[in-house]
mmCIF file of C-alpha atoms in Angstrom:
data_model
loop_
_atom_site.group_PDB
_atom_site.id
_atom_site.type_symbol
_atom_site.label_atom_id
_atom_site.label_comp_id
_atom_site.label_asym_id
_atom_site.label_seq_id
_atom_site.Cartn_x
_atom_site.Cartn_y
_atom_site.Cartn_z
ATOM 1 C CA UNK A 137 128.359 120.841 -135.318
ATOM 2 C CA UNK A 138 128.553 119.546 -131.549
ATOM 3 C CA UNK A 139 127.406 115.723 -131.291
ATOM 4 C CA UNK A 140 127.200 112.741 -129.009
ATOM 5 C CA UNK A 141 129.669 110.894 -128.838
ATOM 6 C CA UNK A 142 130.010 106.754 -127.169
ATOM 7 C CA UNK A 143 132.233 104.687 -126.652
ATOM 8 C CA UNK A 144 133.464 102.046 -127.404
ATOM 9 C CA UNK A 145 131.938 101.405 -130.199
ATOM 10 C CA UNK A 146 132.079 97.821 -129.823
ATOM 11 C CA UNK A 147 131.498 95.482 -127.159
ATOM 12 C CA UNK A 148 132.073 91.943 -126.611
ATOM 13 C CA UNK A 149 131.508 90.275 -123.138
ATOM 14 C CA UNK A 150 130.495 87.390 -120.897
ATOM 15 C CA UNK A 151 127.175 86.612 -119.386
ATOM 16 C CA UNK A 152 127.203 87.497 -116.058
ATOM 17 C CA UNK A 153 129.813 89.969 -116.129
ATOM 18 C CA UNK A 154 129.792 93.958 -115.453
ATOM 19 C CA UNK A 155 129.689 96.621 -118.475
ATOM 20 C CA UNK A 156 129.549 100.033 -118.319
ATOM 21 C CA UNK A 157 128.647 102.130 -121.774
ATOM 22 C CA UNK A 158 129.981 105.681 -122.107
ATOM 23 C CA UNK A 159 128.361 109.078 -123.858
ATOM 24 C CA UNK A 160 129.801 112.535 -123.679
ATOM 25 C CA UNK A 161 126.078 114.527 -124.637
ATOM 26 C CA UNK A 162 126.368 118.227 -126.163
ATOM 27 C CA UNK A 163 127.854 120.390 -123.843
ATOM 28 C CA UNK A 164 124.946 122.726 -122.937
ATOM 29 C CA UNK A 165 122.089 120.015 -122.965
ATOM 30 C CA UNK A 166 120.849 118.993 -119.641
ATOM 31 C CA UNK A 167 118.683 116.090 -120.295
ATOM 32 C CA UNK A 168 120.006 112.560 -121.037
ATOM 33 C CA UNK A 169 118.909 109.172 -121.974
ATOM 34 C CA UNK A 170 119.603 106.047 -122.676
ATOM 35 C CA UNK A 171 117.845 103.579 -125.176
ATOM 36 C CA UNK A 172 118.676 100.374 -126.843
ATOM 37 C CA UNK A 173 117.795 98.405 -130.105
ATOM 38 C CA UNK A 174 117.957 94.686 -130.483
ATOM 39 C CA UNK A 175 118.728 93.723 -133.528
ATOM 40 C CA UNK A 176 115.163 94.038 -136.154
ATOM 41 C CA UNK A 177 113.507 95.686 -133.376
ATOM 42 C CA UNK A 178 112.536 99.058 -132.513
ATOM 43 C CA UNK A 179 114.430 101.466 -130.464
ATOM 44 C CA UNK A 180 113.252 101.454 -126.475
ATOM 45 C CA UNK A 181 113.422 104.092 -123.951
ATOM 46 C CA UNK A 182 115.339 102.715 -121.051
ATOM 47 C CA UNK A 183 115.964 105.825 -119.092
ATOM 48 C CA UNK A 184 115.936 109.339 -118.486
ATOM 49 C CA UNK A 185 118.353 111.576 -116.278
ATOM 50 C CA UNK A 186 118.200 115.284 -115.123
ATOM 51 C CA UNK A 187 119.406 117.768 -112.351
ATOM 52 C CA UNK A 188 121.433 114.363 -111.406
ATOM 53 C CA UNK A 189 119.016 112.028 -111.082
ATOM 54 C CA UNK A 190 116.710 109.630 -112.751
ATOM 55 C CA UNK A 191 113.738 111.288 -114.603
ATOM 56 C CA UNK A 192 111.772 108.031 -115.691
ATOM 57 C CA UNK A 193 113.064 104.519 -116.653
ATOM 58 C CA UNK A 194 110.989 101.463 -118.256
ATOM 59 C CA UNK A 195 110.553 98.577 -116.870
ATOM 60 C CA UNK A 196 113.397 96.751 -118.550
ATOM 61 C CA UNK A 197 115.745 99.378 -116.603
ATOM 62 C CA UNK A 198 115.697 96.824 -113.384
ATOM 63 C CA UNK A 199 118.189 96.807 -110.624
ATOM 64 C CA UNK A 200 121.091 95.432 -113.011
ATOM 65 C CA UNK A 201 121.095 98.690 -114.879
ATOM 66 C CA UNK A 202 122.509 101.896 -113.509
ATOM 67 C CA UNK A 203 123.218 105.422 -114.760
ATOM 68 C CA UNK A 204 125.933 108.131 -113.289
ATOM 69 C CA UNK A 205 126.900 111.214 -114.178
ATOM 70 C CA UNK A 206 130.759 111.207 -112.684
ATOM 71 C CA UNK A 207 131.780 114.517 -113.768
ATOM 72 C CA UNK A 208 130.448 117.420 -116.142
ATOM 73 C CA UNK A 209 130.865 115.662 -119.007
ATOM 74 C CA UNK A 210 130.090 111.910 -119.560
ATOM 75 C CA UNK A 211 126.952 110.207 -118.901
ATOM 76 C CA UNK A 212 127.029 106.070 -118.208
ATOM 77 C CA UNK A 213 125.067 103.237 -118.178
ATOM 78 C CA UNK A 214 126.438 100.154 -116.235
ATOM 79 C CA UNK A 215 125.054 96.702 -116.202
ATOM 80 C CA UNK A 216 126.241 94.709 -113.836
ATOM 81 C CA UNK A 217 125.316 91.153 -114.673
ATOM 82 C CA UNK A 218 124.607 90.789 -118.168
ATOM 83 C CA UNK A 219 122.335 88.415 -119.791
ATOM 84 C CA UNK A 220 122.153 86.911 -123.125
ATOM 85 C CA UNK A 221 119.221 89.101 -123.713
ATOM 86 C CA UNK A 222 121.109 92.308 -123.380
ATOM 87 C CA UNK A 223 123.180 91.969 -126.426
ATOM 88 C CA UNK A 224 121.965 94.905 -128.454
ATOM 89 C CA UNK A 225 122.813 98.138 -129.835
ATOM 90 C CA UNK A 226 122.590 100.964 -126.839
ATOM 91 C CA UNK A 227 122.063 104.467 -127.590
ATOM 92 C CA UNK A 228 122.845 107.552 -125.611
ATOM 93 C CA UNK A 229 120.953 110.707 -126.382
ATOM 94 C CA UNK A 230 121.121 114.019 -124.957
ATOM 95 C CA UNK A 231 118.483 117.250 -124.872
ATOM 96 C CA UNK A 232 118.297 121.058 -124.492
ATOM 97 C CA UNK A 233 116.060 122.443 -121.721
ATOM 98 C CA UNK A 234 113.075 124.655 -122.416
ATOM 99 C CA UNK A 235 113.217 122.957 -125.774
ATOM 100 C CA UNK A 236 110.610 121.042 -127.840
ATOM 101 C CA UNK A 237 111.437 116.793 -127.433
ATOM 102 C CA UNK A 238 113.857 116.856 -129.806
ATOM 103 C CA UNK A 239 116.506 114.476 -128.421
ATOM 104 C CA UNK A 240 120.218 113.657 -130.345
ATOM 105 C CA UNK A 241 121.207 110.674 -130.223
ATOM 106 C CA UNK A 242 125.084 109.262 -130.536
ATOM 107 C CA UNK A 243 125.811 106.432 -132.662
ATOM 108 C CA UNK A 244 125.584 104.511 -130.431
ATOM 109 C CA UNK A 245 127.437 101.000 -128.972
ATOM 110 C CA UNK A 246 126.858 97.421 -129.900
ATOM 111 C CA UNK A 247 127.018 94.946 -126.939
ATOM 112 C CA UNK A 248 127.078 91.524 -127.406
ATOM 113 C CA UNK A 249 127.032 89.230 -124.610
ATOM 114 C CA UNK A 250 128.231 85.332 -125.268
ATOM 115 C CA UNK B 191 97.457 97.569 -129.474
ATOM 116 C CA UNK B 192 100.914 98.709 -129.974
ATOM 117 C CA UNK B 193 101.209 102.554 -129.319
ATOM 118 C CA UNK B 194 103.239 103.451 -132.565
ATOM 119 C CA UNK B 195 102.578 101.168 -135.333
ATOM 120 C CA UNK B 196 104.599 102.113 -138.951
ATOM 121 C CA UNK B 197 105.065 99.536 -141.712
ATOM 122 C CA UNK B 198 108.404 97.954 -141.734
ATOM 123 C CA UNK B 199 108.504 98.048 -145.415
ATOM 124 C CA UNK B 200 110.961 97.593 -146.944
ATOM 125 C CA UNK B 201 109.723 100.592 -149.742
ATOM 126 C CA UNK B 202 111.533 100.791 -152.743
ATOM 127 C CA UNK B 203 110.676 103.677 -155.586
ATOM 128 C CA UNK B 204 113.272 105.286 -158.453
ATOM 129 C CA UNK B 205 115.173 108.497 -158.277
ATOM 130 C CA UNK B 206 112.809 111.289 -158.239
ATOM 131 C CA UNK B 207 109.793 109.800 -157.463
ATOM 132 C CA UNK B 208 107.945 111.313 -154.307
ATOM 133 C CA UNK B 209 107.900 109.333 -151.075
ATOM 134 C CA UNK B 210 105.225 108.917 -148.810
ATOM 135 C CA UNK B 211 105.948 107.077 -144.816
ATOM 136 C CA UNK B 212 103.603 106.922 -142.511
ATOM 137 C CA UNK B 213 102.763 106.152 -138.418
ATOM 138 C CA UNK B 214 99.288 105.276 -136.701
ATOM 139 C CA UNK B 215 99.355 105.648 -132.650
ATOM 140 C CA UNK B 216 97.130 104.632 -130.270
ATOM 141 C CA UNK B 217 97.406 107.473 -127.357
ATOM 142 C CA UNK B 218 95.673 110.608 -127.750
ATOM 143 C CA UNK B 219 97.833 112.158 -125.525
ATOM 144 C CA UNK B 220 101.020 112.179 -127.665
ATOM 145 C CA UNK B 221 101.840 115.886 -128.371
ATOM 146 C CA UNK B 222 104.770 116.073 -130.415
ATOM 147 C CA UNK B 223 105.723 113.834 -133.277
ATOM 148 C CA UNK B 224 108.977 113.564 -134.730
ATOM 149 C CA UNK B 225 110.758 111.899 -137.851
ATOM 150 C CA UNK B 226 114.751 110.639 -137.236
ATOM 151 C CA UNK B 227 116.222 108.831 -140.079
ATOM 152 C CA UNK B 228 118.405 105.496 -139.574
ATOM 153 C CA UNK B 229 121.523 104.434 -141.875
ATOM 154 C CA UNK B 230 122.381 101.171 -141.263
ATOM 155 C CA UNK B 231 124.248 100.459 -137.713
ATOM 156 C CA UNK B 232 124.324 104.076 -136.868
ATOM 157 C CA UNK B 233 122.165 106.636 -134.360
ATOM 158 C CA UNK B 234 118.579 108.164 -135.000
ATOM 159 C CA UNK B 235 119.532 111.383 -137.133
ATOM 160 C CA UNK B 236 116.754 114.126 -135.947
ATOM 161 C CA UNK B 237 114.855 115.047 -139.422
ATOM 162 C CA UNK B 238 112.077 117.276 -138.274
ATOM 163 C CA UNK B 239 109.616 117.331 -135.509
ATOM 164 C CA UNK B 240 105.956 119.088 -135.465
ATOM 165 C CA UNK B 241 103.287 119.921 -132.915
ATOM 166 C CA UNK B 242 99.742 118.811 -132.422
ATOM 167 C CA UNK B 243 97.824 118.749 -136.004
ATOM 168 C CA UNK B 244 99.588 120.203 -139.167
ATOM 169 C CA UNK B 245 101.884 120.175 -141.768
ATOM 170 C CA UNK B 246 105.662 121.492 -141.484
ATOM 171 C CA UNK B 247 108.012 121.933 -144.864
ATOM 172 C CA UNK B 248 112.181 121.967 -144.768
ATOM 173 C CA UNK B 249 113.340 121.545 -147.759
ATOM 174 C CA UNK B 250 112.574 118.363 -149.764
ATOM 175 C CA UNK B 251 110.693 117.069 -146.463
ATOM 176 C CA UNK B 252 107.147 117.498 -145.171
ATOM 177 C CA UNK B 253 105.875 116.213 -142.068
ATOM 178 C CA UNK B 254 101.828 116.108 -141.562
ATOM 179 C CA UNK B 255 100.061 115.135 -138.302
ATOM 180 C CA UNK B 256 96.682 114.377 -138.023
ATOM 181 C CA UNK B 257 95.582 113.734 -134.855
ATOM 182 C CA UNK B 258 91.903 113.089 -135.314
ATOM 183 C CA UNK B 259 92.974 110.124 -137.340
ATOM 184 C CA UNK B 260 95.783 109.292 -135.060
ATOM 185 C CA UNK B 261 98.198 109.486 -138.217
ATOM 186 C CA UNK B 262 101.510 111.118 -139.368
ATOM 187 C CA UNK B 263 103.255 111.171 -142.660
ATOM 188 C CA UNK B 264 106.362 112.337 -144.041
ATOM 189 C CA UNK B 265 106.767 112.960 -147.131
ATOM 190 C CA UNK B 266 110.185 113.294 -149.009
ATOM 191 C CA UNK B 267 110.347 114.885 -152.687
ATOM 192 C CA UNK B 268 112.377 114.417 -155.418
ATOM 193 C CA UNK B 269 113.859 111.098 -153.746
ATOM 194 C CA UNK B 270 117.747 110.852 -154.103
ATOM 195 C CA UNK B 271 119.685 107.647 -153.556
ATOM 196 C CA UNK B 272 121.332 109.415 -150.602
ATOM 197 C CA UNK B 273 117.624 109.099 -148.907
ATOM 198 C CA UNK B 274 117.786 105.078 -148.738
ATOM 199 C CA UNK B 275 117.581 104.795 -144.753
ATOM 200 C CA UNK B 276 115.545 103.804 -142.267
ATOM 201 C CA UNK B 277 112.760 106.062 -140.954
ATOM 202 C CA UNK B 278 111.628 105.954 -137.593
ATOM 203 C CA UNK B 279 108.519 108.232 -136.388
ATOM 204 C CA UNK B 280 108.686 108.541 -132.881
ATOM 205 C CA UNK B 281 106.373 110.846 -130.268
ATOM 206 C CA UNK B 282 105.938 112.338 -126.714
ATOM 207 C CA UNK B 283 103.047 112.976 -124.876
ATOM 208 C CA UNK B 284 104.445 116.654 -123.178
ATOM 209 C CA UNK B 285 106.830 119.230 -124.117
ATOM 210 C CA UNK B 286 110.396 119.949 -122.310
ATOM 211 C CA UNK B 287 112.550 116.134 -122.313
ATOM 212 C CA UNK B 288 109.944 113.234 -122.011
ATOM 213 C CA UNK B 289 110.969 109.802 -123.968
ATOM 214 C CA UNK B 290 110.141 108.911 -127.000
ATOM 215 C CA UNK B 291 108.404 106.628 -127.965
ATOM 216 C CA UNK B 292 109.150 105.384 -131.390
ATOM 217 C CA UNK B 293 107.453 103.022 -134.785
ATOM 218 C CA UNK B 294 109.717 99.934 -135.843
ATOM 219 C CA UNK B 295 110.712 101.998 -138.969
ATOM 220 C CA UNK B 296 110.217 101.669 -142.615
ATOM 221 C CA UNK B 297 113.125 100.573 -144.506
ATOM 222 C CA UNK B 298 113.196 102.736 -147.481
ATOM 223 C CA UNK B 299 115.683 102.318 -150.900
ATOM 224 C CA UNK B 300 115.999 104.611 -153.645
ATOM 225 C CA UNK B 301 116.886 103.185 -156.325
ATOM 226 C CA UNK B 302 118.856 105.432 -159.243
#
């Protein structure tokens, strides 16, 4: 059964410094996201991407977040300054078009920022 | 008011017992209402999703929407251990891709 898949899995980094989060979505979806949990909270839409470009984001996706498509494939988020408050467990999740919302998500990564 | 508003639990009930998990929301305009379950430190796992007012069945599962009441439930039957997750209801407002919006999740162990 296809999935999402993210790397790495695991991430440990500096405040202030750059990370970028990788998800390969199901091959045929067209509709991509990006959400994160902090730890004992509830999951939170950060942003949506179609047709290469930005469908919505909330308004914790500020200017420090980005998201790419590179190639036909993988799907990234990059912050580029992280803060304390960013440590938390980011999920990618991917969609089929002319579908009903229902969105699969990878299992995601877990940033931690020190 | 917070949009989605589900009891964190945690919910604990024996093998076989019957398993009720619910969601209040606050915006009539969510459309679509789905159920993903949780394990620990892992993705959402899709579970089921239903339109507007009604109940759907798949298997042991039943998801009901009322949206006079502003109020979903999901119901699982014949509870296995395998079930202890965490349940997140989550909605959008339009069909095609929009975000979801989700509940904090209810915490739920069955115990054998």
């Amino acid at each position: 059964e296809p999935e999402v898949t993210q790397t790495p899995s695991h991430q440990v980094t500096q405040m202030g410094q750059e990370v970028i989060l990788r998800c390969v979505p199901i091959s045929n979806h067209l509709y991509f996201y990006w959400y994160r949990q902090i730890l004992g909270q509830k999951v939170e839409f950060l942003v949506s991407f179609y047709n290469n470009e930005i469908s919505e984001k909330s308004e914790i996706f500020d200017d420090q977040f980005s998201v790419e498509r590179p190639d036909g494939s993988n799907f990234t988020l990059k912050i580029r300054s992280t803060k304390l408050e960013d440590s938390a467990m980011y999920f990618c999740a991917s969609g089929q078009a002319g579908a009903p919302p229902s969105q699969y998500f990878g299992p995601g990564t877990r940033l931690l920022v020190l | 008011q917070k949009e989605v508003e589900q009891d964190p639990g945690p919910l604990s009930v024996p093998e076989g017992a019957i398993v009720s998990l619910n969601c209040t929301y606050s915006n009539s305009a969510f459309q679509y209402f789905m159920w993903y379950r949780q394990y620990s430190r892992k993705g959402p796992e899709l579970l089921m999703y239903t339109y507007s007012s009604g109940n759907k069945e798949d298997g042991r599962f039943t998801a009901q929407v009322d949206k006079s009441s502003k109020y979903i439930s999901l119901f699982i039957r014949d509870s296995q251990p395998s079930d202890s997750a965490t349940y997140l209801c989550a909605m959008s407002k339009d069909f095609g891709n929009e975000k979801l919006t989700f509940g904090t999740g209810t915490r739920l162990t069955i115990i054998p």
